[in-house]
XYZ file of C-alpha atoms in Angstrom:
110
model
C 12.552 -13.715 16.521
C 14.119 -16.640 18.323
C 17.878 -17.143 18.391
C 17.865 -20.174 16.122
C 15.769 -20.867 13.101
C 15.349 -24.552 13.911
C 11.755 -24.692 12.744
C 11.155 -21.186 11.455
C 10.382 -20.273 7.877
C 9.381 -17.393 5.653
C 6.524 -17.383 3.200
C 7.191 -15.323 0.071
C 4.388 -14.596 -2.396
C 3.580 -12.254 -5.240
C 1.577 -9.074 -4.879
C -1.962 -9.503 -3.648
C -1.734 -13.300 -3.524
C -3.463 -13.832 -0.189
C -4.843 -17.228 -1.237
C -1.326 -18.468 -2.032
C -0.039 -17.086 1.271
C -2.799 -18.888 3.163
C -1.966 -22.167 1.425
C 1.780 -21.888 2.123
C 1.186 -20.885 5.746
C -1.079 -23.905 6.204
C 1.622 -26.176 4.750
C 4.145 -24.724 7.210
C 1.775 -25.276 10.127
C 1.086 -28.879 9.086
C 4.841 -29.494 9.037
C 5.508 -27.979 12.478
C 7.156 -24.830 11.147
C 6.610 -21.383 12.553
C 6.091 -18.682 9.931
C 8.250 -15.740 10.991
C 6.783 -13.452 8.337
C 4.828 -13.591 5.119
C 6.454 -11.306 2.577
C 4.393 -9.989 -0.302
C 6.415 -8.946 -3.342
C 6.951 -5.202 -3.357
C 9.833 -2.754 -3.739
C 11.447 -3.879 -0.464
C 10.746 -7.616 -0.684
C 14.275 -8.620 -1.762
C 15.769 -6.548 1.071
C 13.480 -8.257 3.596
C 14.350 -11.675 2.197
C 18.071 -10.904 2.387
C 17.693 -9.659 5.962
C 16.153 -12.915 7.175
C 18.595 -15.115 5.267
C 21.650 -13.273 6.604
C 20.435 -13.408 10.213
C 20.079 -17.194 9.970
C 16.761 -17.036 11.773
C 15.019 -19.352 9.330
C 15.564 -22.794 7.844
C 13.544 -22.336 4.669
C 11.586 -20.019 2.433
C 8.313 -21.320 1.045
C 7.340 -20.038 -2.405
C 4.775 -21.076 -4.993
C 7.457 -20.738 -7.656
C 11.052 -19.549 -7.511
C 10.056 -16.923 -10.078
C 7.733 -15.305 -7.526
C 10.895 -13.901 -5.951
C 11.878 -12.134 -9.155
C 11.576 -12.555 -12.889
C 15.200 -11.455 -13.176
C 17.403 -14.544 -13.418
C 20.422 -12.806 -11.839
C 18.382 -11.713 -8.818
C 17.055 -15.238 -8.348
C 20.578 -16.681 -8.655
C 21.970 -14.249 -6.087
C 19.178 -15.013 -3.590
C 19.623 -18.754 -4.106
C 23.396 -18.441 -3.627
C 22.970 -16.377 -0.460
C 20.421 -18.842 0.888
C 22.743 -21.786 0.185
C 25.619 -20.017 1.974
C 23.412 -19.708 5.067
C 21.924 -23.224 4.867
C 18.465 -21.898 4.031
C 16.459 -23.878 1.500
C 13.972 -22.327 -0.881
C 11.118 -24.771 -1.322
C 8.670 -24.541 -4.227
C 5.048 -25.555 -3.930
C 5.074 -26.254 -7.685
C 7.695 -28.967 -7.055
C 5.955 -30.589 -4.105
C 7.889 -28.350 -1.699
C 11.197 -29.789 -2.857
C 14.162 -27.396 -2.794
C 14.287 -25.074 -5.788
C 17.023 -25.565 -8.339
C 18.295 -23.359 -11.088
C 20.421 -24.875 -13.824
C 23.426 -22.707 -14.496
C 26.743 -23.796 -15.912
C 28.541 -20.535 -15.218
C 28.761 -19.728 -18.906
C 27.021 -17.065 -20.900
C 24.450 -19.538 -22.241
C 22.510 -20.412 -19.104
């Protein structure tokens, strides 16, 4: 991996979603980004995601949906917070590759 993540990204997809991975990788290529790794959701996927975010070797994570990372809201919030702390955006294909957002007011309701 290069020292800076100026144009490097990760692709994160669900289990066995090769067609989604291909589509996201093609989007990255068309936008002059180098895909460092394509991570398929498995038992170690969150650890791999955290590793890349903390090393600041990427500028974004491309996902079909933020919920591909996890169906657990707290896990998604913690990954999004970590990514924001390291200036890494998580971009959703379902939103036209705009940065993912998660509405949360800090209360028990949402």
